[in-house]
Amino acid sequence: MTQSLLDRRRVLGPAYRLFYAEPLHLVRGKGVELFDADGRRYLDAYNNVPVLGHAHPAVVEALARQASLLNTHTRYLHDAVLDYAERLVATFPDPLIRAMFTCSGSEANDLALRIAMTATGGNGVIVTANAYHGVTALLAAMSPSLGLPTAPTVRTVPPPDSYRGQGDVGAAFGRSVAAAVADMRRAGIGVAALLVDTTFASDGLFFDPVDHLDEAVAAVRAAGGLFIADEVQGGFGRSGRMWSFLRHSLVPDLVTLGKPMGNGHPIGGVVTRGDLLDIFGARSRYFNTFGGNTVSAAVGLAVLETIQSEDLPGHAARLGEQLSERLSSLRGHPSVGDIRGTGLYRGIELVTDRETREPATDLAKAVTDDMARNGVLIGVCGGASNVLKIRPPLAFQAAHVEELVEALDKSLSRCAGAQSRER
Amino acid sequence: MTQSLLDRRRVLGPAYRLFYAEPLHLVRGKGVELFDADGRRYLDAYNNVPVLGHAHPAVVEALARQASLLNTHTRYLHDAVLDYAERLVATFPDPLIRAMFTCSGSEANDLALRIAMTATGGNGVIVTANAYHGVTALLAAMSPSLGLPTAPTVRTVPPPDSYRGQGDVGAAFGRSVAAAVADMRRAGIGVAALLVDTTFASDGLFFDPVDHLDEAVAAVRAAGGLFIADEVQGGFGRSGRMWSFLRHSLVPDLVTLGKPMGNGHPIGGVVTRGDLLDIFGARSRYFNTFGGNTVSAAVGLAVLETIQSEDLPGHAARLGEQLSERLSSLRGHPSVGDIRGTGLYRGIELVTDRETREPATDLAKAVTDDMARNGVLIGVCGGASNVLKIRPPLAFQAAHVEELVEALDKSLSRCAGAQSRER
């Protein structure tokens, strides 16, 4: 069955990739559990899209109810998109008072950059060294993690690396960004934006110290550029706050949203300042056929209401503390170089040697595959693909923390042992 | 109520636009009928997204069923996306044998261009003078209808205008495209693609004569470029064939899909040659979080199965003949310069004078608003916004044709009379 599906994947072409050495054939999900075609259960400690948990009844109900009434677009008046936009912007600090809707985080980042480029008159963008911001042509050329060349108007900077960085991480990040700004100016490129995932997931997950973005954002703003916080991965409560950037004192000029926004339903969005949209709207109309449609709006509203009524950011903060404490028990494994994170977003950086901090890329892959084989799903991230990425649905509970940490403990032992036997 | 909604739209910013002088507050739809908050009924002769009709039960059922089971992505194996991809590519002629999935027509066009640019090594794109291909940064810069400047790598050509064009329309279009190719070469720009909506909707709807694209596509291919057929508006049966390009003998290199693909659910896609994806896949992985997810695939499959089992292309062809015949009765109105189209996709070009063929832009707007006021929804298109655009859900039936044509007849009389009194 799995082999037949693998063969049939040819119809999608070779750009598609699968997770894990033995790809999973999943057929059902509920809460934080997934089940494959053989009825085998997996604990999902990886998927952030189903933020409320797989097949959440509030989402399915909102989806079915609105789809059976009317699914239409923003060129007619409808309450749902306005109810949703108002409730969404209310979760942001001033001056972030406007929302525009898209179908994906890619479309959101692309739109945010169009707005930033229109408002600043520049087209230069600064991103981090292993950033991933989406699949459009514009974004692929500023997503070095795809392995494609970046555009001539793009500059990359090392992330604020709290593990390998020396001295004041925020100051170093600020200097890198200031140097990128200076380099753009020399090349005659106007600075449009600093675009960063505020959890630096693709770069390996960096969260601290608080306010580590201050100097960088100051340098970009001094050059007339804007700060776009990509909350496509980190948003909607995972960090212990509704938005990851709220851990810091800084307020972005534009915030982009995606993945968890519809618990799997294709929704994305941009939340931004009124003056920026006044400039953008004066230059161009915007119509996204599906963006903000009545069904997507109803689903987005159901997700947001559930996050708020169940205080999932608070839950992520509290359970995240417990997860952090339990993960500390893994520090006995010689391969564990660093454990970091916030809320229910955690990274475990694996190294071959704690002194040299050489990335243990093979081990990270082996551990991830071994965990999956044993029924617990995690991922990897980082420029060297050596950081275990823990990013469960927020329906995660204390018992799941125990199950996850025990599985990690066993896999780390098993895989490190296998690797040393191979040597 | 309407005023309150209008005021609240401020939260979306000024780039959003509404249809009609008196915007509609729609709350419910069924088949080809829409109902506003006051219970007023409208005949929908405009919306192509709900291709099967509003709130179609097969779509709602597929949506709710799969969403209650599992909504996840293409990095796990799943039957739904493969069943859908196989059934979809089976509707295309060789060598179009591969499908990739996105969340919107914009993402589909953007991806098709990335594939074309990778495969050809060029980045020059030829589009028509009033084209609209989407909202991403790449596409906005090749969508002159947005009123924004086009990119330096983009060339625009007049559409194959069967009403205003002189002599052999296809030959003239071919000469324009060949000139654009030559101009690109002089500027050192490699030709990536000719990208056209095969119904030329934004340019004013041009369908004939059959094979009017042959010379243009030959010129682009001779320069090493590819032909991308944008079927986002015209696809899925409306033309009387499953794909609009099937009216011609030409086979595109890439076809992009969107709007009607999920009957309102956010789905888009690219169908293309295997060799092009081999080149693309060797250079870059592609992962679209929501594109081809299990729910979207189930919905897409339900839409496609319904189109096929109910032979909606055949229905569109047959009812389109009847529509065409009834629309001919409007030729008595002096403002009707041309009536054209295929299947359930029709344009009525309004002019102030049949000799000079001066576009009757104000009249087209007045007629559209008057029709809406009287309960029948149509739109306008064309570079001068003077072409009435008739593009109903394919659930349209003979009685709806009668209702539409009678309403058009009355509105044309009423609005022409009002305009002559104003003069």
PDB file of N, CA and C in Angstrom, chain A residues 151-208:
ATOM      1  N   ALA A 151      17.904  37.005  -4.549  1.00  0.00           N
ATOM      2  CA  ALA A 151      17.818  38.098  -5.523  1.00  0.00           C
ATOM      3  C   ALA A 151      18.901  39.145  -5.227  1.00  0.00           C
ATOM      4  N   PRO A 152      19.293  39.930  -6.246  1.00  0.00           N
ATOM      5  CA  PRO A 152      20.324  40.961  -6.042  1.00  0.00           C
ATOM      6  C   PRO A 152      19.919  42.026  -5.023  1.00  0.00           C
ATOM      7  N   THR A 153      18.636  42.161  -4.764  1.00  0.00           N
ATOM      8  CA  THR A 153      18.157  43.172  -3.820  1.00  0.00           C
ATOM      9  C   THR A 153      18.055  42.624  -2.391  1.00  0.00           C
ATOM     10  N   VAL A 154      18.474  41.371  -2.205  1.00  0.00           N
ATOM     11  CA  VAL A 154      18.347  40.721  -0.894  1.00  0.00           C
ATOM     12  C   VAL A 154      19.718  40.620  -0.229  1.00  0.00           C
ATOM     13  N   ARG A 155      19.761  40.881   1.071  1.00  0.00           N
ATOM     14  CA  ARG A 155      20.986  40.658   1.850  1.00  0.00           C
ATOM     15  C   ARG A 155      20.661  39.690   2.979  1.00  0.00           C
ATOM     16  N   THR A 156      21.576  38.778   3.245  1.00  0.00           N
ATOM     17  CA  THR A 156      21.348  37.834   4.341  1.00  0.00           C
ATOM     18  C   THR A 156      22.284  38.148   5.507  1.00  0.00           C
ATOM     19  N   VAL A 157      21.797  37.898   6.711  1.00  0.00           N
ATOM     20  CA  VAL A 157      22.582  38.123   7.934  1.00  0.00           C
ATOM     21  C   VAL A 157      22.488  36.876   8.805  1.00  0.00           C
ATOM     22  N   PRO A 158      23.512  36.606   9.619  1.00  0.00           N
ATOM     23  CA  PRO A 158      23.403  35.470  10.540  1.00  0.00           C
ATOM     24  C   PRO A 158      22.278  35.735  11.548  1.00  0.00           C
ATOM     25  N   PRO A 159      21.590  34.695  11.987  1.00  0.00           N
ATOM     26  CA  PRO A 159      20.517  34.894  12.971  1.00  0.00           C
ATOM     27  C   PRO A 159      21.112  35.274  14.334  1.00  0.00           C
ATOM     28  N   PRO A 160      20.291  35.784  15.240  1.00  0.00           N
ATOM     29  CA  PRO A 160      20.769  36.063  16.604  1.00  0.00           C
ATOM     30  C   PRO A 160      20.925  34.735  17.354  1.00  0.00           C
ATOM     31  N   ASP A 161      22.083  34.107  17.197  1.00  0.00           N
ATOM     32  CA  ASP A 161      22.300  32.736  17.656  1.00  0.00           C
ATOM     33  C   ASP A 161      22.723  32.729  19.121  1.00  0.00           C
ATOM     34  N   SER A 162      21.795  32.316  19.983  1.00  0.00           N
ATOM     35  CA  SER A 162      22.049  32.353  21.428  1.00  0.00           C
ATOM     36  C   SER A 162      22.958  31.204  21.868  1.00  0.00           C
ATOM     37  N   TYR A 163      23.256  30.259  20.985  1.00  0.00           N
ATOM     38  CA  TYR A 163      24.112  29.115  21.343  1.00  0.00           C
ATOM     39  C   TYR A 163      25.541  29.332  20.847  1.00  0.00           C
ATOM     40  N   ARG A 164      25.664  29.686  19.562  1.00  0.00           N
ATOM     41  CA  ARG A 164      27.001  29.834  18.991  1.00  0.00           C
ATOM     42  C   ARG A 164      27.483  31.284  18.979  1.00  0.00           C
ATOM     43  N   GLY A 165      26.549  32.226  19.160  1.00  0.00           N
ATOM     44  CA  GLY A 165      26.926  33.638  19.111  1.00  0.00           C
ATOM     45  C   GLY A 165      27.840  34.020  20.271  1.00  0.00           C
ATOM     46  N   GLN A 166      28.702  34.999  20.032  1.00  0.00           N
ATOM     47  CA  GLN A 166      29.634  35.476  21.051  1.00  0.00           C
ATOM     48  C   GLN A 166      29.118  36.793  21.627  1.00  0.00           C
ATOM     49  N   GLY A 167      29.226  36.982  22.905  1.00  0.00           N
ATOM     50  CA  GLY A 167      28.907  38.261  23.529  1.00  0.00           C
ATOM     51  C   GLY A 167      27.435  38.616  23.448  1.00  0.00           C
ATOM     52  N   ASP A 168      27.120  39.880  23.237  1.00  0.00           N
ATOM     53  CA  ASP A 168      25.747  40.378  23.204  1.00  0.00           C
ATOM     54  C   ASP A 168      25.107  40.010  21.859  1.00  0.00           C
ATOM     55  N   VAL A 169      24.215  39.031  21.885  1.00  0.00           N
ATOM     56  CA  VAL A 169      23.623  38.494  20.663  1.00  0.00           C
ATOM     57  C   VAL A 169      22.822  39.559  19.906  1.00  0.00           C
ATOM     58  N   GLY A 170      22.078  40.367  20.653  1.00  0.00           N
ATOM     59  CA  GLY A 170      21.268  41.405  20.019  1.00  0.00           C
ATOM     60  C   GLY A 170      22.135  42.467  19.360  1.00  0.00           C
ATOM     61  N   ALA A 171      23.211  42.840  20.034  1.00  0.00           N
ATOM     62  CA  ALA A 171      24.116  43.854  19.469  1.00  0.00           C
ATOM     63  C   ALA A 171      24.783  43.314  18.204  1.00  0.00           C
ATOM     64  N   ALA A 172      25.177  42.044  18.243  1.00  0.00           N
ATOM     65  CA  ALA A 172      25.813  41.438  17.065  1.00  0.00           C
ATOM     66  C   ALA A 172      24.834  41.381  15.895  1.00  0.00           C
ATOM     67  N   PHE A 173      23.586  41.007  16.194  1.00  0.00           N
ATOM     68  CA  PHE A 173      22.570  40.957  15.142  1.00  0.00           C
ATOM     69  C   PHE A 173      22.352  42.366  14.572  1.00  0.00           C
ATOM     70  N   GLY A 174      22.314  43.333  15.453  1.00  0.00           N
ATOM     71  CA  GLY A 174      22.159  44.718  15.027  1.00  0.00           C
ATOM     72  C   GLY A 174      23.300  45.163  14.115  1.00  0.00           C
ATOM     73  N   ARG A 175      24.524  44.785  14.467  1.00  0.00           N
ATOM     74  CA  ARG A 175      25.670  45.171  13.620  1.00  0.00           C
ATOM     75  C   ARG A 175      25.574  44.523  12.237  1.00  0.00           C
ATOM     76  N   SER A 176      25.154  43.255  12.203  1.00  0.00           N
ATOM     77  CA  SER A 176      25.018  42.566  10.908  1.00  0.00           C
ATOM     78  C   SER A 176      23.977  43.248  10.029  1.00  0.00           C
ATOM     79  N   VAL A 177      22.879  43.620  10.648  1.00  0.00           N
ATOM     80  CA  VAL A 177      21.813  44.267   9.877  1.00  0.00           C
ATOM     81  C   VAL A 177      22.263  45.655   9.426  1.00  0.00           C
ATOM     82  N   ALA A 178      22.945  46.380  10.299  1.00  0.00           N
ATOM     83  CA  ALA A 178      23.450  47.712   9.918  1.00  0.00           C
ATOM     84  C   ALA A 178      24.437  47.600   8.757  1.00  0.00           C
ATOM     85  N   ALA A 179      25.265  46.565   8.774  1.00  0.00           N
ATOM     86  CA  ALA A 179      26.220  46.358   7.673  1.00  0.00           C
ATOM     87  C   ALA A 179      25.481  46.034   6.375  1.00  0.00           C
ATOM     88  N   ALA A 180      24.409  45.248   6.468  1.00  0.00           N
ATOM     89  CA  ALA A 180      23.610  44.914   5.283  1.00  0.00           C
ATOM     90  C   ALA A 180      22.952  46.171   4.716  1.00  0.00           C
ATOM     91  N   VAL A 181      22.463  47.034   5.618  1.00  0.00           N
ATOM     92  CA  VAL A 181      21.863  48.305   5.194  1.00  0.00           C
ATOM     93  C   VAL A 181      22.906  49.153   4.461  1.00  0.00           C
ATOM     94  N   ALA A 182      24.100  49.237   5.032  1.00  0.00           N
ATOM     95  CA  ALA A 182      25.164  50.041   4.422  1.00  0.00           C
ATOM     96  C   ALA A 182      25.539  49.481   3.055  1.00  0.00           C
ATOM     97  N   ASP A 183      25.582  48.156   2.974  1.00  0.00           N
ATOM     98  CA  ASP A 183      25.919  47.505   1.705  1.00  0.00           C
ATOM     99  C   ASP A 183      24.865  47.796   0.644  1.00  0.00           C
ATOM    100  N   MET A 184      23.601  47.764   1.048  1.00  0.00           N
ATOM    101  CA  MET A 184      22.515  48.098   0.108  1.00  0.00           C
ATOM    102  C   MET A 184      22.646  49.520  -0.386  1.00  0.00           C
ATOM    103  N   ARG A 185      22.939  50.425   0.542  1.00  0.00           N
ATOM    104  CA  ARG A 185      23.054  51.832   0.154  1.00  0.00           C
ATOM    105  C   ARG A 185      24.170  52.026  -0.858  1.00  0.00           C
ATOM    106  N   ARG A 186      25.299  51.343  -0.611  1.00  0.00           N
ATOM    107  CA  ARG A 186      26.418  51.441  -1.566  1.00  0.00           C
ATOM    108  C   ARG A 186      25.993  50.951  -2.948  1.00  0.00           C
ATOM    109  N   ALA A 187      25.113  49.940  -2.959  1.00  0.00           N
ATOM    110  CA  ALA A 187      24.663  49.374  -4.239  1.00  0.00           C
ATOM    111  C   ALA A 187      23.482  50.148  -4.824  1.00  0.00           C
ATOM    112  N   GLY A 188      23.067  51.218  -4.129  1.00  0.00           N
ATOM    113  CA  GLY A 188      21.956  52.027  -4.632  1.00  0.00           C
ATOM    114  C   GLY A 188      20.595  51.366  -4.461  1.00  0.00           C
ATOM    115  N   ILE A 189      20.509  50.462  -3.514  1.00  0.00           N
ATOM    116  CA  ILE A 189      19.247  49.758  -3.259  1.00  0.00           C
ATOM    117  C   ILE A 189      18.544  50.401  -2.062  1.00  0.00           C
ATOM    118  N   GLY A 190      17.313  50.840  -2.244  1.00  0.00           N
ATOM    119  CA  GLY A 190      16.543  51.399  -1.139  1.00  0.00           C
ATOM    120  C   GLY A 190      16.095  50.295  -0.204  1.00  0.00           C
ATOM    121  N   VAL A 191      16.130  50.564   1.099  1.00  0.00           N
ATOM    122  CA  VAL A 191      15.783  49.531   2.082  1.00  0.00           C
ATOM    123  C   VAL A 191      14.267  49.482   2.269  1.00  0.00           C
ATOM    124  N   ALA A 192      13.673  48.362   1.930  1.00  0.00           N
ATOM    125  CA  ALA A 192      12.235  48.195   2.150  1.00  0.00           C
ATOM    126  C   ALA A 192      11.955  47.587   3.515  1.00  0.00           C
ATOM    127  N   ALA A 193      12.671  46.526   3.856  1.00  0.00           N
ATOM    128  CA  ALA A 193      12.282  45.820   5.088  1.00  0.00           C
ATOM    129  C   ALA A 193      13.343  44.868   5.621  1.00  0.00           C
ATOM    130  N   LEU A 194      13.294  44.703   6.914  1.00  0.00           N
ATOM    131  CA  LEU A 194      13.880  43.544   7.587  1.00  0.00           C
ATOM    132  C   LEU A 194      12.731  42.561   7.784  1.00  0.00           C
ATOM    133  N   LEU A 195      12.877  41.374   7.200  1.00  0.00           N
ATOM    134  CA  LEU A 195      11.832  40.353   7.299  1.00  0.00           C
ATOM    135  C   LEU A 195      12.390  39.174   8.077  1.00  0.00           C
ATOM    136  N   VAL A 196      11.888  38.956   9.283  1.00  0.00           N
ATOM    137  CA  VAL A 196      12.354  37.789  10.038  1.00  0.00           C
ATOM    138  C   VAL A 196      11.186  37.048  10.686  1.00  0.00           C
ATOM    139  N   ASP A 197      11.324  35.736  10.702  1.00  0.00           N
ATOM    140  CA  ASP A 197      10.492  34.883  11.538  1.00  0.00           C
ATOM    141  C   ASP A 197      10.931  35.174  12.971  1.00  0.00           C
ATOM    142  N   THR A 198      10.039  35.660  13.796  1.00  0.00           N
ATOM    143  CA  THR A 198      10.435  36.069  15.149  1.00  0.00           C
ATOM    144  C   THR A 198      10.766  34.885  16.055  1.00  0.00           C
ATOM    145  N   THR A 199      10.666  33.654  15.531  1.00  0.00           N
ATOM    146  CA  THR A 199      11.159  32.493  16.281  1.00  0.00           C
ATOM    147  C   THR A 199      12.396  31.894  15.600  1.00  0.00           C
ATOM    148  N   PHE A 200      12.788  32.446  14.465  1.00  0.00           N
ATOM    149  CA  PHE A 200      13.971  31.996  13.707  1.00  0.00           C
ATOM    150  C   PHE A 200      13.973  30.469  13.543  1.00  0.00           C
ATOM    151  N   ALA A 201      12.813  29.920  13.187  1.00  0.00           N
ATOM    152  CA  ALA A 201      12.655  28.463  13.152  1.00  0.00           C
ATOM    153  C   ALA A 201      13.583  27.822  12.133  1.00  0.00           C
ATOM    154  N   SER A 202      13.572  28.343  10.919  1.00  0.00           N
ATOM    155  CA  SER A 202      14.361  27.725   9.868  1.00  0.00           C
ATOM    156  C   SER A 202      15.860  27.840  10.168  1.00  0.00           C
ATOM    157  N   ASP A 203      16.232  28.877  10.896  1.00  0.00           N
ATOM    158  CA  ASP A 203      17.639  29.068  11.265  1.00  0.00           C
ATOM    159  C   ASP A 203      18.049  28.228  12.467  1.00  0.00           C
ATOM    160  N   GLY A 204      17.095  27.621  13.153  1.00  0.00           N
ATOM    161  CA  GLY A 204      17.449  26.757  14.272  1.00  0.00           C
ATOM    162  C   GLY A 204      16.764  27.106  15.577  1.00  0.00           C
ATOM    163  N   LEU A 205      15.799  28.018  15.543  1.00  0.00           N
ATOM    164  CA  LEU A 205      15.008  28.401  16.718  1.00  0.00           C
ATOM    165  C   LEU A 205      15.819  29.213  17.729  1.00  0.00           C
ATOM    166  N   PHE A 206      15.711  30.533  17.637  1.00  0.00           N
ATOM    167  CA  PHE A 206      16.373  31.426  18.582  1.00  0.00           C
ATOM    168  C   PHE A 206      15.357  32.415  19.142  1.00  0.00           C
ATOM    169  N   PHE A 207      15.292  32.473  20.459  1.00  0.00           N
ATOM    170  CA  PHE A 207      14.244  33.263  21.108  1.00  0.00           C
ATOM    171  C   PHE A 207      14.808  34.330  22.033  1.00  0.00           C
ATOM    172  N   ASP A 208      16.036  34.161  22.465  1.00  0.00           N
ATOM    173  CA  ASP A 208      16.548  34.976  23.564  1.00  0.00           C
ATOM    174  C   ASP A 208      17.892  35.602  23.223  1.00  0.00           C
TER     175      ASP A 208
END
